[in-house]
Amino acid sequence: MTDLRRATPNDLAAILADLPAYWGDRDVRHLHHPMFVREFGDTAFVSGDVDGYLFGFVAPAHVGYIHAVAVHQRSRGSGLGRHLHTAFAAAARARGATRLKAITGAANTESIRFHERIGFTACLITDYSGPGQDRVVLTRDLP
Ligand SMILES: CC(C)(COP(=O)(O)OP(=O)(O)OC[C@H]1O[C@@H](n2cnc3c(N)ncnc32)[C@H](O)[C@@H]1OP(=O)(O)O)[C@@H](O)C(=O)NCCC(=O)NCCS
């Protein structure tokens, strides 16, 4: 499996320049705040050629929070998404995390199936992001 490295501001710029190749029609530019590479770079990973990336952090309650994970359309289905999660889980555990968490929309069945396949449990939480803003919360214990 391809080597992963810490994500840099240059990687973020490359991702933003090619966002539909990772996310399709969804406008997710707002998920790509520079703090994820500048402040939380120890838990932000990319593959060498930016075929995939994961931005996350460890919250004070010992939760490794996966903020965004995406794989370029040309590289889907080759295990890169799982590889990025494995790298993040190791980094999060080393920083004291005992649990992993991610959230997604109920319509993003692709993300829900992917996360369930790699060991997460999905739970629909009503009004998670405010009135009428339900979200699927994905969690996994870190052994
Ligand atoms: C979700 C995503 C990151 C998966 O990346 P990927 O590199 O294709 O996934 P992997 O090849 O590592 O797959 C890992 C496992 O999940 C399964 N899987 C991946 N995508 C799946 C899907 N859409 N439906 C069902 N299972 C899926 C694979 O079959 C594999 O299972 P296996 O290892 O038991 O064979 C990728 O599809 C993507 O970038 N989607 C758009 C962005 C997005 O929605 N991100 C998640 C929200 S934060």
mmCIF file of N, CA and C in Angstrom, residues 56-105:
data_model
loop_
_atom_site.group_PDB
_atom_site.id
_atom_site.type_symbol
_atom_site.label_atom_id
_atom_site.label_comp_id
_atom_site.label_asym_id
_atom_site.label_seq_id
_atom_site.Cartn_x
_atom_site.Cartn_y
_atom_site.Cartn_z
ATOM 1 N N GLY A 56 -8.208 15.134 10.546
ATOM 2 C CA GLY A 56 -8.842 14.836 11.827
ATOM 3 C C GLY A 56 -8.086 15.491 12.965
ATOM 4 N N PHE A 57 -8.551 15.208 14.184
ATOM 5 C CA PHE A 57 -7.887 15.730 15.387
ATOM 6 C C PHE A 57 -8.334 14.885 16.573
ATOM 7 N N VAL A 58 -7.637 15.047 17.695
ATOM 8 C CA VAL A 58 -8.048 14.365 18.922
ATOM 9 C C VAL A 58 -8.680 15.395 19.843
ATOM 10 N N ALA A 59 -9.966 15.183 20.147
ATOM 11 C CA ALA A 59 -10.703 16.103 21.023
ATOM 12 C C ALA A 59 -10.344 15.812 22.480
ATOM 13 N N PRO A 60 -10.540 16.813 23.385
ATOM 14 C CA PRO A 60 -10.135 16.635 24.788
ATOM 15 C C PRO A 60 -10.769 15.422 25.478
ATOM 16 N N ALA A 61 -11.950 14.989 25.034
ATOM 17 C CA ALA A 61 -12.612 13.840 25.673
ATOM 18 C C ALA A 61 -12.051 12.505 25.154
ATOM 19 N N HIS A 62 -10.809 12.563 24.603
ATOM 20 C CA HIS A 62 -10.126 11.352 24.110
ATOM 21 C C HIS A 62 -10.836 10.732 22.910
ATOM 22 N N VAL A 63 -11.423 11.600 22.095
ATOM 23 C CA VAL A 63 -12.102 11.142 20.884
ATOM 24 C C VAL A 63 -11.266 11.537 19.671
ATOM 25 N N GLY A 64 -10.919 10.559 18.865
ATOM 26 C CA GLY A 64 -10.272 10.832 17.584
ATOM 27 C C GLY A 64 -11.350 11.144 16.569
ATOM 28 N N TYR A 65 -11.415 12.417 16.167
ATOM 29 C CA TYR A 65 -12.519 12.877 15.313
ATOM 30 C C TYR A 65 -12.047 12.963 13.867
ATOM 31 N N ILE A 66 -12.695 12.190 12.988
ATOM 32 C CA ILE A 66 -12.365 12.230 11.557
ATOM 33 C C ILE A 66 -13.266 13.280 10.921
ATOM 34 N N HIS A 67 -12.657 14.379 10.540
ATOM 35 C CA HIS A 67 -13.433 15.498 10.003
ATOM 36 C C HIS A 67 -13.769 15.285 8.529
ATOM 37 N N ALA A 68 -12.811 14.813 7.762
ATOM 38 C CA ALA A 68 -13.044 14.567 6.331
ATOM 39 C C ALA A 68 -12.092 13.492 5.842
ATOM 40 N N VAL A 69 -12.637 12.580 5.041
ATOM 41 C CA VAL A 69 -11.789 11.569 4.388
ATOM 42 C C VAL A 69 -12.309 11.421 2.965
ATOM 43 N N ALA A 70 -11.408 11.438 1.998
ATOM 44 C CA ALA A 70 -11.832 11.309 0.603
ATOM 45 C C ALA A 70 -10.701 10.700 -0.226
ATOM 46 N N VAL A 71 -11.126 9.951 -1.223
ATOM 47 C CA VAL A 71 -10.192 9.302 -2.155
ATOM 48 C C VAL A 71 -10.564 9.755 -3.566
ATOM 49 N N HIS A 72 -9.569 10.132 -4.325
ATOM 50 C CA HIS A 72 -9.774 10.572 -5.708
ATOM 51 C C HIS A 72 -10.509 9.479 -6.482
ATOM 52 N N GLN A 73 -11.416 9.890 -7.373
ATOM 53 C CA GLN A 73 -12.232 8.907 -8.103
ATOM 54 C C GLN A 73 -11.379 7.851 -8.817
ATOM 55 N N ARG A 74 -10.191 8.253 -9.297
ATOM 56 C CA ARG A 74 -9.356 7.304 -10.048
ATOM 57 C C ARG A 74 -8.772 6.211 -9.154
ATOM 58 N N SER A 75 -8.831 6.405 -7.820
ATOM 59 C CA SER A 75 -8.154 5.469 -6.911
ATOM 60 C C SER A 75 -9.104 4.770 -5.944
ATOM 61 N N ARG A 76 -10.397 4.895 -6.187
ATOM 62 C CA ARG A 76 -11.377 4.264 -5.282
ATOM 63 C C ARG A 76 -11.274 2.737 -5.332
ATOM 64 N N GLY A 77 -11.626 2.133 -4.209
ATOM 65 C CA GLY A 77 -11.761 0.675 -4.176
ATOM 66 C C GLY A 77 -10.451 -0.089 -4.106
ATOM 67 N N SER A 78 -9.358 0.631 -3.813
ATOM 68 C CA SER A 78 -8.068 -0.065 -3.747
ATOM 69 C C SER A 78 -7.533 -0.136 -2.318
ATOM 70 N N GLY A 79 -8.366 0.225 -1.350
ATOM 71 C CA GLY A 79 -7.960 0.109 0.048
ATOM 72 C C GLY A 79 -7.357 1.371 0.639
ATOM 73 N N LEU A 80 -7.312 2.463 -0.140
ATOM 74 C CA LEU A 80 -6.674 3.687 0.361
ATOM 75 C C LEU A 80 -7.479 4.322 1.500
ATOM 76 N N GLY A 81 -8.795 4.312 1.387
ATOM 77 C CA GLY A 81 -9.624 4.874 2.459
ATOM 78 C C GLY A 81 -9.376 4.151 3.772
ATOM 79 N N ARG A 82 -9.329 2.828 3.711
ATOM 80 C CA ARG A 82 -9.053 2.029 4.915
ATOM 81 C C ARG A 82 -7.641 2.343 5.448
ATOM 82 N N HIS A 83 -6.676 2.470 4.547
ATOM 83 C CA HIS A 83 -5.280 2.751 4.912
ATOM 84 C C HIS A 83 -5.182 4.105 5.640
ATOM 85 N N LEU A 84 -5.882 5.112 5.135
ATOM 86 C CA LEU A 84 -5.880 6.432 5.771
ATOM 87 C C LEU A 84 -6.471 6.332 7.177
ATOM 88 N N HIS A 85 -7.561 5.568 7.329
ATOM 89 C CA HIS A 85 -8.186 5.389 8.643
ATOM 90 C C HIS A 85 -7.244 4.677 9.610
ATOM 91 N N THR A 86 -6.522 3.691 9.103
ATOM 92 C CA THR A 86 -5.594 2.945 9.964
ATOM 93 C C THR A 86 -4.491 3.879 10.478
ATOM 94 N N ALA A 87 -3.972 4.733 9.586
ATOM 95 C CA ALA A 87 -2.926 5.683 9.985
ATOM 96 C C ALA A 87 -3.472 6.670 11.011
ATOM 97 N N PHE A 88 -4.694 7.162 10.776
ATOM 98 C CA PHE A 88 -5.284 8.108 11.724
ATOM 99 C C PHE A 88 -5.521 7.437 13.083
ATOM 100 N N ALA A 89 -6.031 6.212 13.072
ATOM 101 C CA ALA A 89 -6.314 5.511 14.334
ATOM 102 C C ALA A 89 -5.031 5.367 15.154
ATOM 103 N N ALA A 90 -3.919 5.037 14.493
ATOM 104 C CA ALA A 90 -2.648 4.890 15.214
ATOM 105 C C ALA A 90 -2.193 6.222 15.796
ATOM 106 N N ALA A 91 -2.312 7.288 14.998
ATOM 107 C CA ALA A 91 -1.899 8.616 15.478
ATOM 108 C C ALA A 91 -2.801 9.083 16.617
ATOM 109 N N ALA A 92 -4.106 8.816 16.489
ATOM 110 C CA ALA A 92 -5.064 9.238 17.529
ATOM 111 C C ALA A 92 -4.812 8.468 18.823
ATOM 112 N N ARG A 93 -4.571 7.158 18.698
ATOM 113 C CA ARG A 93 -4.305 6.334 19.887
ATOM 114 C C ARG A 93 -3.041 6.828 20.589
ATOM 115 N N ALA A 94 -2.027 7.165 19.809
ATOM 116 C CA ALA A 94 -0.766 7.654 20.388
ATOM 117 C C ALA A 94 -0.966 8.976 21.121
ATOM 118 N N ARG A 95 -2.045 9.693 20.795
ATOM 119 C CA ARG A 95 -2.340 10.974 21.449
ATOM 120 C C ARG A 95 -3.448 10.834 22.483
ATOM 121 N N GLY A 96 -3.768 9.601 22.880
ATOM 122 C CA GLY A 96 -4.675 9.363 23.998
ATOM 123 C C GLY A 96 -6.111 9.066 23.640
ATOM 124 N N ALA A 97 -6.435 8.957 22.345
ATOM 125 C CA ALA A 97 -7.831 8.671 21.977
ATOM 126 C C ALA A 97 -8.203 7.237 22.336
ATOM 127 N N THR A 98 -9.437 7.067 22.815
ATOM 128 C CA THR A 98 -9.946 5.725 23.128
ATOM 129 C C THR A 98 -11.134 5.364 22.242
ATOM 130 N N ARG A 99 -11.554 6.313 21.427
ATOM 131 C CA ARG A 99 -12.720 6.111 20.575
ATOM 132 C C ARG A 99 -12.552 6.954 19.321
ATOM 133 N N LEU A 100 -13.123 6.511 18.219
ATOM 134 C CA LEU A 100 -13.120 7.291 16.985
ATOM 135 C C LEU A 100 -14.542 7.720 16.673
ATOM 136 N N LYS A 101 -14.654 8.887 16.025
ATOM 137 C CA LYS A 101 -15.981 9.404 15.682
ATOM 138 C C LYS A 101 -15.919 10.156 14.364
ATOM 139 N N ALA A 102 -16.980 10.022 13.582
ATOM 140 C CA ALA A 102 -17.143 10.817 12.365
ATOM 141 C C ALA A 102 -18.632 11.070 12.200
ATOM 142 N N ILE A 103 -19.000 12.121 11.481
ATOM 143 C CA ILE A 103 -20.422 12.327 11.197
ATOM 144 C C ILE A 103 -20.619 12.481 9.694
ATOM 145 N N THR A 104 -21.812 12.130 9.255
ATOM 146 C CA THR A 104 -22.135 12.285 7.841
ATOM 147 C C THR A 104 -23.641 12.486 7.708
ATOM 148 N N GLY A 105 -24.076 12.847 6.502
ATOM 149 C CA GLY A 105 -25.502 13.017 6.257
ATOM 150 C C GLY A 105 -26.156 11.675 5.986
#
